[in-house]
PDB file of N, CA and C in Angstrom:
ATOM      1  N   UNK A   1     112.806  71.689  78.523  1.00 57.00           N
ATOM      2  CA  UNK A   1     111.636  72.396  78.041  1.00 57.00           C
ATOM      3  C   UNK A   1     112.073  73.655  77.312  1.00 57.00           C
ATOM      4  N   UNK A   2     111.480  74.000  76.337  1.00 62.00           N
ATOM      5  CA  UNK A   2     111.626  75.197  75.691  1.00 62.00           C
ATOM      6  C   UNK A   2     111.404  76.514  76.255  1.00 62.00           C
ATOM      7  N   UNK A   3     111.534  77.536  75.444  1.00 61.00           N
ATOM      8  CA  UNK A   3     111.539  79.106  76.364  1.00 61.00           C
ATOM      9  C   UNK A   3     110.070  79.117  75.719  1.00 61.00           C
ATOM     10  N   UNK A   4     109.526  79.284  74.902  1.00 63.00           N
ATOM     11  CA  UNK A   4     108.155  79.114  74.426  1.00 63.00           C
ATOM     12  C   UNK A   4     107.475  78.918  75.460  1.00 63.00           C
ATOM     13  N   UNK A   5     107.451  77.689  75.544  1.00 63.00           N
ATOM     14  CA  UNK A   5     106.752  76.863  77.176  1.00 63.00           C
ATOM     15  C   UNK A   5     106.407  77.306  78.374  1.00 63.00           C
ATOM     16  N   UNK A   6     107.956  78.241  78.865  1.00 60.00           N
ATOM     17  CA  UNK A   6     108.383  78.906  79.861  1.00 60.00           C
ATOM     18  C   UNK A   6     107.499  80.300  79.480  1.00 60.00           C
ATOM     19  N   UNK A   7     107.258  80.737  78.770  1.00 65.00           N
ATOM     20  CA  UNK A   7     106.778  82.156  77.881  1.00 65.00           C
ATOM     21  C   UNK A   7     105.108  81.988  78.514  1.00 65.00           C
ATOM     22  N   UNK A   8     105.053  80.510  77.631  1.00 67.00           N
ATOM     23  CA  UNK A   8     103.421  80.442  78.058  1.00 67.00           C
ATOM     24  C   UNK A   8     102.833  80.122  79.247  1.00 67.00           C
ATOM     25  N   UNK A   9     103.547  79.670  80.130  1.00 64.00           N
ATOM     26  CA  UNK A   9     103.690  79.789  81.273  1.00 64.00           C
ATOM     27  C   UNK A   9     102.953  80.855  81.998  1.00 64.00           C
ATOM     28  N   UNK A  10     104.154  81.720  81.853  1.00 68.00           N
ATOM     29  CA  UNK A  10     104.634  82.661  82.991  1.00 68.00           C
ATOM     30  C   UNK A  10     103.445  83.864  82.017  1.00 68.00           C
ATOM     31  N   UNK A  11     102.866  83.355  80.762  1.00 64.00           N
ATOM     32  CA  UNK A  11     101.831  84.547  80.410  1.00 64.00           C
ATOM     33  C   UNK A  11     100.678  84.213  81.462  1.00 64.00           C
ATOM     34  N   UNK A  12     100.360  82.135  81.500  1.00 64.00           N
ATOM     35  CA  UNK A  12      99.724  82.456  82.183  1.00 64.00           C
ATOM     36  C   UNK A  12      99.155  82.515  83.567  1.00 64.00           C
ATOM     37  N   UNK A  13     100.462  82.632  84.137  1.00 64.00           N
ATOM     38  CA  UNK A  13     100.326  82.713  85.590  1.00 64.00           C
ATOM     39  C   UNK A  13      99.794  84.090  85.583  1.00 64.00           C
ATOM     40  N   UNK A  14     100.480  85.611  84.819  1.00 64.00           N
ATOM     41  CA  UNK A  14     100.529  86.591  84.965  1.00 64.00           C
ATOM     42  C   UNK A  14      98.922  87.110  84.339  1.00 64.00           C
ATOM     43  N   UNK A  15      98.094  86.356  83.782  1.00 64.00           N
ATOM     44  CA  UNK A  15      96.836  86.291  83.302  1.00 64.00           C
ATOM     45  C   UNK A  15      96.087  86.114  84.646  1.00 64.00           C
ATOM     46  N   UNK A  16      96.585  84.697  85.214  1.00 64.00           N
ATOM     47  CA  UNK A  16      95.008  84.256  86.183  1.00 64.00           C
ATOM     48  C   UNK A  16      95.595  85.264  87.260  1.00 64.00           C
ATOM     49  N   UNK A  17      96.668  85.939  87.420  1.00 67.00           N
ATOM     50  CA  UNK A  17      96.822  86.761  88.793  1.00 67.00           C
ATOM     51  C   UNK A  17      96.489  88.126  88.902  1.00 67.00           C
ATOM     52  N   UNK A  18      96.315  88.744  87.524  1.00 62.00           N
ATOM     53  CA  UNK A  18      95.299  89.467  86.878  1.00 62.00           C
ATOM     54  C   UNK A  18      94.180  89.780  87.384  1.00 62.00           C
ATOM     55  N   UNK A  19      93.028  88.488  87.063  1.00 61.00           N
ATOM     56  CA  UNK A  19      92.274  87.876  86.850  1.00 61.00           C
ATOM     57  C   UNK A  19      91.777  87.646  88.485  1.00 61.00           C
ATOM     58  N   UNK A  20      92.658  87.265  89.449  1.00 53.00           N
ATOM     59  CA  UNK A  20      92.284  86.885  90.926  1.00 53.00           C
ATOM     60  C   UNK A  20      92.596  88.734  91.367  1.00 53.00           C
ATOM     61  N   UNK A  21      93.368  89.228  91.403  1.00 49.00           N
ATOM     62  CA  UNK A  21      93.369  89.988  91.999  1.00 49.00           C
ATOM     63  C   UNK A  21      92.501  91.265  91.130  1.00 49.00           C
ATOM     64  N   UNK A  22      92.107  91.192  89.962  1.00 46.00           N
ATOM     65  CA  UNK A  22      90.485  92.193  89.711  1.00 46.00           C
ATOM     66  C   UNK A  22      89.520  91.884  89.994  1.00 46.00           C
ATOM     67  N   UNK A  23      89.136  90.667  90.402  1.00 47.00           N
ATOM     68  CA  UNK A  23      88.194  89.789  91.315  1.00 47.00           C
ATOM     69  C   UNK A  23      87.969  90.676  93.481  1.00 47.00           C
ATOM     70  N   UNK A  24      89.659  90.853  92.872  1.00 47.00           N
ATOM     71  CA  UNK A  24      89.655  91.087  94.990  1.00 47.00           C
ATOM     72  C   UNK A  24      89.449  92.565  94.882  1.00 47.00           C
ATOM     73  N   UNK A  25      89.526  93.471  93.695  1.00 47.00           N
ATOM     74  CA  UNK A  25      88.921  94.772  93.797  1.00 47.00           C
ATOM     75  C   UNK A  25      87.686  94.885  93.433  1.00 47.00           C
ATOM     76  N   UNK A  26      86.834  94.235  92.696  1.00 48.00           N
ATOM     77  CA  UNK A  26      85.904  94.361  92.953  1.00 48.00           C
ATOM     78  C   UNK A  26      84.888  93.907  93.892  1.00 48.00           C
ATOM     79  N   UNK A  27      85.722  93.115  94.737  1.00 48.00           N
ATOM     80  CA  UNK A  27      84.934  92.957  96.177  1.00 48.00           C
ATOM     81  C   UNK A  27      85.597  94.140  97.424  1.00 48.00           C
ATOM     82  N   UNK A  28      86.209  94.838  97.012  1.00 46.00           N
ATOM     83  CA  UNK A  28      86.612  95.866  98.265  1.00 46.00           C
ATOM     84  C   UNK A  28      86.083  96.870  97.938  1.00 46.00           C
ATOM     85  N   UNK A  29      85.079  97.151  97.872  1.00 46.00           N
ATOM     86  CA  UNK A  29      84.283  98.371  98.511  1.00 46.00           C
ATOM     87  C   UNK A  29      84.661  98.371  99.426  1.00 46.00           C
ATOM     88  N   UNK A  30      83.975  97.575 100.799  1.00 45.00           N
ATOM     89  CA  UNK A  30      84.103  98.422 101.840  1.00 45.00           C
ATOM     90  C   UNK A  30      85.334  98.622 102.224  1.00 45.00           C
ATOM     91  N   UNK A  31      86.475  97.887 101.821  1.00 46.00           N
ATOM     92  CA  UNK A  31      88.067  98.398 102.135  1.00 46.00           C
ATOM     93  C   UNK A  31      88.175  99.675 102.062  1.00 46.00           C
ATOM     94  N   UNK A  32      87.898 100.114 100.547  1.00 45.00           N
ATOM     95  CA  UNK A  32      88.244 101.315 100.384  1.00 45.00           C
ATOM     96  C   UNK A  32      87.238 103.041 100.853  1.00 45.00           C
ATOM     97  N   UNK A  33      86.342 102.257 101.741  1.00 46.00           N
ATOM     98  CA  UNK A  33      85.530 103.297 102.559  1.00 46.00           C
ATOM     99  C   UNK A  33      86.163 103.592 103.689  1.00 46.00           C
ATOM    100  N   UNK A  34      86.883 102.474 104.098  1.00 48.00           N
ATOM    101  CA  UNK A  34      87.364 102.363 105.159  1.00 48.00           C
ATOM    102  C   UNK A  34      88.731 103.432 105.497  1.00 48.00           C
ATOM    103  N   UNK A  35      89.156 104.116 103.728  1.00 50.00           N
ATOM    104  CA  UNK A  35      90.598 104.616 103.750  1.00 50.00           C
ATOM    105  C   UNK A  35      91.403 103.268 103.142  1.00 50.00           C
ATOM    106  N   UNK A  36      91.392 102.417 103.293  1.00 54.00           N
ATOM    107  CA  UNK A  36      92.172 100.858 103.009  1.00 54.00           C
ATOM    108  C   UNK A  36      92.154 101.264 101.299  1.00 54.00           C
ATOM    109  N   UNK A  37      93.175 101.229 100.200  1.00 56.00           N
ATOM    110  CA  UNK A  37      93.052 101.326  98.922  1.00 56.00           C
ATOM    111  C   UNK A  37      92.628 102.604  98.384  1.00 56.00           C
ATOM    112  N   UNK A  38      92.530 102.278  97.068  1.00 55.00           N
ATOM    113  CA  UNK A  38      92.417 103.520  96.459  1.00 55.00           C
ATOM    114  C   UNK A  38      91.153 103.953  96.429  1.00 55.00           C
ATOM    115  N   UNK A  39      90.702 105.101  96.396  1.00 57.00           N
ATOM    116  CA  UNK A  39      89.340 105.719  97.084  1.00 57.00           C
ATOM    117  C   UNK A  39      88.518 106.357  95.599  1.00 57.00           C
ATOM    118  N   UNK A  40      87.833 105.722  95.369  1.00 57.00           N
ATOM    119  CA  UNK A  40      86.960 106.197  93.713  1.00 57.00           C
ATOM    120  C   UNK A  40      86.409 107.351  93.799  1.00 57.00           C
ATOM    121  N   UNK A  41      86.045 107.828  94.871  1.00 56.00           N
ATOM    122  CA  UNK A  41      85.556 109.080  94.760  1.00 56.00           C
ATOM    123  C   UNK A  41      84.115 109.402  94.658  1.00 56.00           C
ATOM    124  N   UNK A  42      83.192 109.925  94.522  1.00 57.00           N
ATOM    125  CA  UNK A  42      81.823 110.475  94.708  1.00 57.00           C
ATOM    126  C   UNK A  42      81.987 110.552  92.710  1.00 57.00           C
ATOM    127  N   UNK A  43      81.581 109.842  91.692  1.00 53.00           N
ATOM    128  CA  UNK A  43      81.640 109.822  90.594  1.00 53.00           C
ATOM    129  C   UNK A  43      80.752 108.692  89.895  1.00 53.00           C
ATOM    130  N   UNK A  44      80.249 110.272  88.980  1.00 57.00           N
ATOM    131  CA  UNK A  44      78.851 109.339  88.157  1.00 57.00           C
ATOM    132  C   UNK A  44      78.921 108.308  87.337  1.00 57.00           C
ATOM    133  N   UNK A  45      80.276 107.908  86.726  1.00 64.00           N
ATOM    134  CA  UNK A  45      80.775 107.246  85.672  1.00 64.00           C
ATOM    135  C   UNK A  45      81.351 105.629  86.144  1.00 64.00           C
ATOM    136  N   UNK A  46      81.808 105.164  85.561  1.00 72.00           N
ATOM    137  CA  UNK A  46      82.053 103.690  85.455  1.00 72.00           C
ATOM    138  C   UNK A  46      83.685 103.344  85.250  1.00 72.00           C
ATOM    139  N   UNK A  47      84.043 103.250  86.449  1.00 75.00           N
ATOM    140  CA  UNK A  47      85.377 103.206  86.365  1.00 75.00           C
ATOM    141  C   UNK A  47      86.035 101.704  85.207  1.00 75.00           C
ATOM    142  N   UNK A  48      86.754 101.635  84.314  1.00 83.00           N
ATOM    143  CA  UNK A  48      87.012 100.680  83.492  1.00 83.00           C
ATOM    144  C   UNK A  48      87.783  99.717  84.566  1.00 83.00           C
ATOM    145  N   UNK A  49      87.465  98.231  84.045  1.00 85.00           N
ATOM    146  CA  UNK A  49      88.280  97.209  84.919  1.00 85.00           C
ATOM    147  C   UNK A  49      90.062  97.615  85.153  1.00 85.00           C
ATOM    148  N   UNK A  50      90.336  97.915  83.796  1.00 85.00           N
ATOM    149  CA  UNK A  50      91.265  98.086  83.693  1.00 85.00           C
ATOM    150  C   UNK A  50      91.982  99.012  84.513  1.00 85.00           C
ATOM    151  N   UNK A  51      91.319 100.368  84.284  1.00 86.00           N
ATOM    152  CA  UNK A  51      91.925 101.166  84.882  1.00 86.00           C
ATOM    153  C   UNK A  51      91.841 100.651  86.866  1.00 86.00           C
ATOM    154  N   UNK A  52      90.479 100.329  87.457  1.00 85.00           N
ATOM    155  CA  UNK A  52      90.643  99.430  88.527  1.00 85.00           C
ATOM    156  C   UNK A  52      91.675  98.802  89.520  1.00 85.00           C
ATOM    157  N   UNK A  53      92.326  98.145  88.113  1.00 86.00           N
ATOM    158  CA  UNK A  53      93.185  96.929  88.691  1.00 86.00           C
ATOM    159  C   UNK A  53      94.433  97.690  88.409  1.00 86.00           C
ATOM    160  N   UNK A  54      94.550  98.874  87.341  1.00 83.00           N
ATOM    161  CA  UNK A  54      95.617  99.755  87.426  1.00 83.00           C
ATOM    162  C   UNK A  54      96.389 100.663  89.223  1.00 83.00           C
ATOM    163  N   UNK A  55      94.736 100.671  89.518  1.00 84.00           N
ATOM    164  CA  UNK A  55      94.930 101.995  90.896  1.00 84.00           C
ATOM    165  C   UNK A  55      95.371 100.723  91.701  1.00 84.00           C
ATOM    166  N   UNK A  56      94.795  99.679  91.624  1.00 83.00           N
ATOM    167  CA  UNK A  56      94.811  98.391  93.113  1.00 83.00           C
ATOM    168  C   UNK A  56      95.928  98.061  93.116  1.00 83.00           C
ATOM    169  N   UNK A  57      96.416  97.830  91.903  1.00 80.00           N
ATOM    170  CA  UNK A  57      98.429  97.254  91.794  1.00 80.00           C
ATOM    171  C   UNK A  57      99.105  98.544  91.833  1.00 80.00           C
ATOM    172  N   UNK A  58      98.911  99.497  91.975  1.00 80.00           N
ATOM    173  CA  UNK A  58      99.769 101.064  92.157  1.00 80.00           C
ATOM    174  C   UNK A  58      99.983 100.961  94.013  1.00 80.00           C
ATOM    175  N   UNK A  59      98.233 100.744  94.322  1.00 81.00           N
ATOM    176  CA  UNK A  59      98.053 101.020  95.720  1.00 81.00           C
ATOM    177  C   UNK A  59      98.845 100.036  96.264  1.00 81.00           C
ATOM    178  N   UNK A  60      98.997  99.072  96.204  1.00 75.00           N
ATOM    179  CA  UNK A  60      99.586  97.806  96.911  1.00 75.00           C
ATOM    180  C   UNK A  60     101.204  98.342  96.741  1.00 75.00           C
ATOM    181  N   UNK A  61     101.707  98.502  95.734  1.00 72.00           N
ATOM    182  CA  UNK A  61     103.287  98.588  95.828  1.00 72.00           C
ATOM    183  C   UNK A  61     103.263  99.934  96.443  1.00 72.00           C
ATOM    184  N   UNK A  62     102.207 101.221  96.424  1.00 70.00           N
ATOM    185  CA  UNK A  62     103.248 102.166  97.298  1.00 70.00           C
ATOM    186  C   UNK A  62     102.806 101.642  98.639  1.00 70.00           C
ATOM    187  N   UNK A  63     101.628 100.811  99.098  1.00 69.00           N
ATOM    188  CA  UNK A  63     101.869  99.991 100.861  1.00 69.00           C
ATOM    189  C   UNK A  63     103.254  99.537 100.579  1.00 69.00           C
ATOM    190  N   UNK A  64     103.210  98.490  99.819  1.00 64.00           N
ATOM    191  CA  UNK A  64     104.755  98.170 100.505  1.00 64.00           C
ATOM    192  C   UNK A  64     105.955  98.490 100.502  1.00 64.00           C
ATOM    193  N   UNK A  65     105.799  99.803  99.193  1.00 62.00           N
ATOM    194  CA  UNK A  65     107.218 100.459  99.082  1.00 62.00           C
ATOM    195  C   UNK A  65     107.213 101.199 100.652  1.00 62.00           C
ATOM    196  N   UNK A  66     106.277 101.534 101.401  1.00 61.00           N
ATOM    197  CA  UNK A  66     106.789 102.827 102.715  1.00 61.00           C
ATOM    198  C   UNK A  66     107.568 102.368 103.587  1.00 61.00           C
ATOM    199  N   UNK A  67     108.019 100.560 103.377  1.00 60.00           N
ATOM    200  CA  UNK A  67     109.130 100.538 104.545  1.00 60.00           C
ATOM    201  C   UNK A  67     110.555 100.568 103.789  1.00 60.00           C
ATOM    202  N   UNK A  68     110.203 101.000 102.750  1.00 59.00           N
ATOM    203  CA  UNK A  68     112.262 101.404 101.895  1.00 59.00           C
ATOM    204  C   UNK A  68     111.979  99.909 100.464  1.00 59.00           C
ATOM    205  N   UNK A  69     111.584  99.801 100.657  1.00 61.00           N
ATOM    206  CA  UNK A  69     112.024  98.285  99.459  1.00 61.00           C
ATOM    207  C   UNK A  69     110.886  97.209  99.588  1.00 61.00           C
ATOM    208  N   UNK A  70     110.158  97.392  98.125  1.00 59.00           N
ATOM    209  CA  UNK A  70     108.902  96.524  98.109  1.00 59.00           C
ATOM    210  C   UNK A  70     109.360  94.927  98.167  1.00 59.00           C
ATOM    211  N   UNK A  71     110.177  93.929  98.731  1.00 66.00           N
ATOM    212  CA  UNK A  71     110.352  92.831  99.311  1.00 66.00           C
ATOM    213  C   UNK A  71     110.361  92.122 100.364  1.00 66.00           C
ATOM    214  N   UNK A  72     110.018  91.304 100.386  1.00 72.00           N
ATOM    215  CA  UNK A  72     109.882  89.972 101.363  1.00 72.00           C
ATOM    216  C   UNK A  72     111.335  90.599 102.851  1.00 72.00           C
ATOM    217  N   UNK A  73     112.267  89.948 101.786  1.00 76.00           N
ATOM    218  CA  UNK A  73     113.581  90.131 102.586  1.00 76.00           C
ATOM    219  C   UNK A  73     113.960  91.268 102.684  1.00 76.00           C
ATOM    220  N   UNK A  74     114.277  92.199 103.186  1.00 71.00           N
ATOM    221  CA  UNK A  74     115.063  94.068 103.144  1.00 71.00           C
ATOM    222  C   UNK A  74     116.178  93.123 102.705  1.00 71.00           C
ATOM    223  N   UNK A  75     117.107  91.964 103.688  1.00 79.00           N
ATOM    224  CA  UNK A  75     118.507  91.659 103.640  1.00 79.00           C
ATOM    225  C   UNK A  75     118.971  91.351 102.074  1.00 79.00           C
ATOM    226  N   UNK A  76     118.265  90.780 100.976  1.00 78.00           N
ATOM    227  CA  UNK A  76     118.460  90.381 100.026  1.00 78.00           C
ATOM    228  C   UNK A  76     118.840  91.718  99.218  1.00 78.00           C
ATOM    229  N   UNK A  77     119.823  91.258  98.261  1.00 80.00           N
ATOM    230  CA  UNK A  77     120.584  92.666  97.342  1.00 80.00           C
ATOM    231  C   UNK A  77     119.176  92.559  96.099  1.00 80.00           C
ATOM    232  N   UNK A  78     119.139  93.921  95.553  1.00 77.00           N
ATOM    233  CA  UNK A  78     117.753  93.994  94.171  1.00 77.00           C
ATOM    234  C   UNK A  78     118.947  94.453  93.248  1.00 77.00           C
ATOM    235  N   UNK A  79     119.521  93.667  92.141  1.00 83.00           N
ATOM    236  CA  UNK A  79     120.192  94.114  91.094  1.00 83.00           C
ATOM    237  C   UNK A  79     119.326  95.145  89.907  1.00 83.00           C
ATOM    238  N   UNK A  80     119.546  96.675  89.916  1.00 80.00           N
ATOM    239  CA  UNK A  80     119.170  97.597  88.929  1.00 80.00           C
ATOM    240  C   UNK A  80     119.988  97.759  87.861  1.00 80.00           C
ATOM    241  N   UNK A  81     119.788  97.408  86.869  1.00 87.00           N
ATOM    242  CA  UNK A  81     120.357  98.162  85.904  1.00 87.00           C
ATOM    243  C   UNK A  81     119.492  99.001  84.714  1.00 87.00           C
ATOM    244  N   UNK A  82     120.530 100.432  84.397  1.00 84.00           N
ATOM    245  CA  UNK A  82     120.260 101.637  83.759  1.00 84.00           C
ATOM    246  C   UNK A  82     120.647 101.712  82.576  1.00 84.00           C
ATOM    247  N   UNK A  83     119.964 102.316  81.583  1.00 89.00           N
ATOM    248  CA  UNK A  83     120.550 102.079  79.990  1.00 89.00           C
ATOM    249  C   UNK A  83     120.073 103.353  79.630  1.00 89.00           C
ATOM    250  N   UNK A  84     120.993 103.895  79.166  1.00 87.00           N
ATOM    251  CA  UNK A  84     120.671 105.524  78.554  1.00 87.00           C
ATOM    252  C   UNK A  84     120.818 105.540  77.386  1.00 87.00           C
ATOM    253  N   UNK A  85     120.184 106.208  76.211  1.00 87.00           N
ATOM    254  CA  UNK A  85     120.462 106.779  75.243  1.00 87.00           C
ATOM    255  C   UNK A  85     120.153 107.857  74.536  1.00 87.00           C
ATOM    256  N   UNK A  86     121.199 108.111  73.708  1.00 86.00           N
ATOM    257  CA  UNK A  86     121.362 109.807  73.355  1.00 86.00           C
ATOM    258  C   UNK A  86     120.797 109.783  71.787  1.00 86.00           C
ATOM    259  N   UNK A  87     120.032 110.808  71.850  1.00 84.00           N
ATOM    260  CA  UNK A  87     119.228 110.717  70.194  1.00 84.00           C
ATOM    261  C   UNK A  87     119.614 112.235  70.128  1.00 84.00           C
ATOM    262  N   UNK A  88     120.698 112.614  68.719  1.00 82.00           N
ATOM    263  CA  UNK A  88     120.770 113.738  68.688  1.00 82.00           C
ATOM    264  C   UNK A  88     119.619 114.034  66.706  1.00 82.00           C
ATOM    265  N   UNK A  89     119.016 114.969  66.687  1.00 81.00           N
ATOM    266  CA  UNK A  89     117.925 115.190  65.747  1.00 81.00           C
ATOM    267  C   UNK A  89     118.832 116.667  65.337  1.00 81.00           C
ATOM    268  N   UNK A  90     118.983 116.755  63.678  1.00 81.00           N
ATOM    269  CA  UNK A  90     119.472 117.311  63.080  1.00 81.00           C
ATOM    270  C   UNK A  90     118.389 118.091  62.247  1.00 81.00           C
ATOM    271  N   UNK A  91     118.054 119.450  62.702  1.00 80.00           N
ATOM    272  CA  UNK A  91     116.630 119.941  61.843  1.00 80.00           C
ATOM    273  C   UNK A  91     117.186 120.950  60.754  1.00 80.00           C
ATOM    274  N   UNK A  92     117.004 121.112  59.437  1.00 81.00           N
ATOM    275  CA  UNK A  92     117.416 121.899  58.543  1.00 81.00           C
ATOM    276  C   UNK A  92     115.815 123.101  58.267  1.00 81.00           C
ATOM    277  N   UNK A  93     116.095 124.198  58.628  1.00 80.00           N
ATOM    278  CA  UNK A  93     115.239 125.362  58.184  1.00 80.00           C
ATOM    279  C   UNK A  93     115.763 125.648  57.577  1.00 80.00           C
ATOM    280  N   UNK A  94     115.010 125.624  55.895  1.00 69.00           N
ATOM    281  CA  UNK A  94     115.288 126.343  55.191  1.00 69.00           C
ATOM    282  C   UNK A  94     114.516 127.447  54.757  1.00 69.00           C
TER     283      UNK A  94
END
């Protein structure tokens, strides 16, 4: 199978999971009365879906970042890699 395939795929797994889990914030109200999630606040306005499902996927990884490492396994190694670069900008006042 092609990477295309694999592309469209994995867009749309990352679509319907989207899609299911802005579904599960807008049924948690009462979660988030409860303290459970992110807490909207006493506000006259209309929070955007977007932004929504922004706070709900923030809230969920810092739950599971508080035991050291947002995974399943702690035992399993997480390969990071870092890429730096240097932009030097040359300004002439004349």
């Amino acid at each position: 199978m092609s990477r295309s395939y694999f592309r469209r795929v994995s867009l749309l797994v990352l679509l319907l999971t989207a899609i299911d889990t802005s579904s599960e914030v807008n049924n948690s109200t009462e979660d988030t009365r409860k303290g459970e999630g992110p807490t909207p606040g006493r506000q006259n306005f209309t929070i955007s879906e977007e932004k929504r499902l922004t706070q709900y996927l923030l809230w969920r990884y810092s739950v599971a970042g508080r035991g050291g490492r947002p995974v399943v396994n702690t035992s399993e190694s997480t390969t990071v890699e870092f890429g730096l670069g240097l932009i030097q900008m040359a300004l002439d006042e004349a």
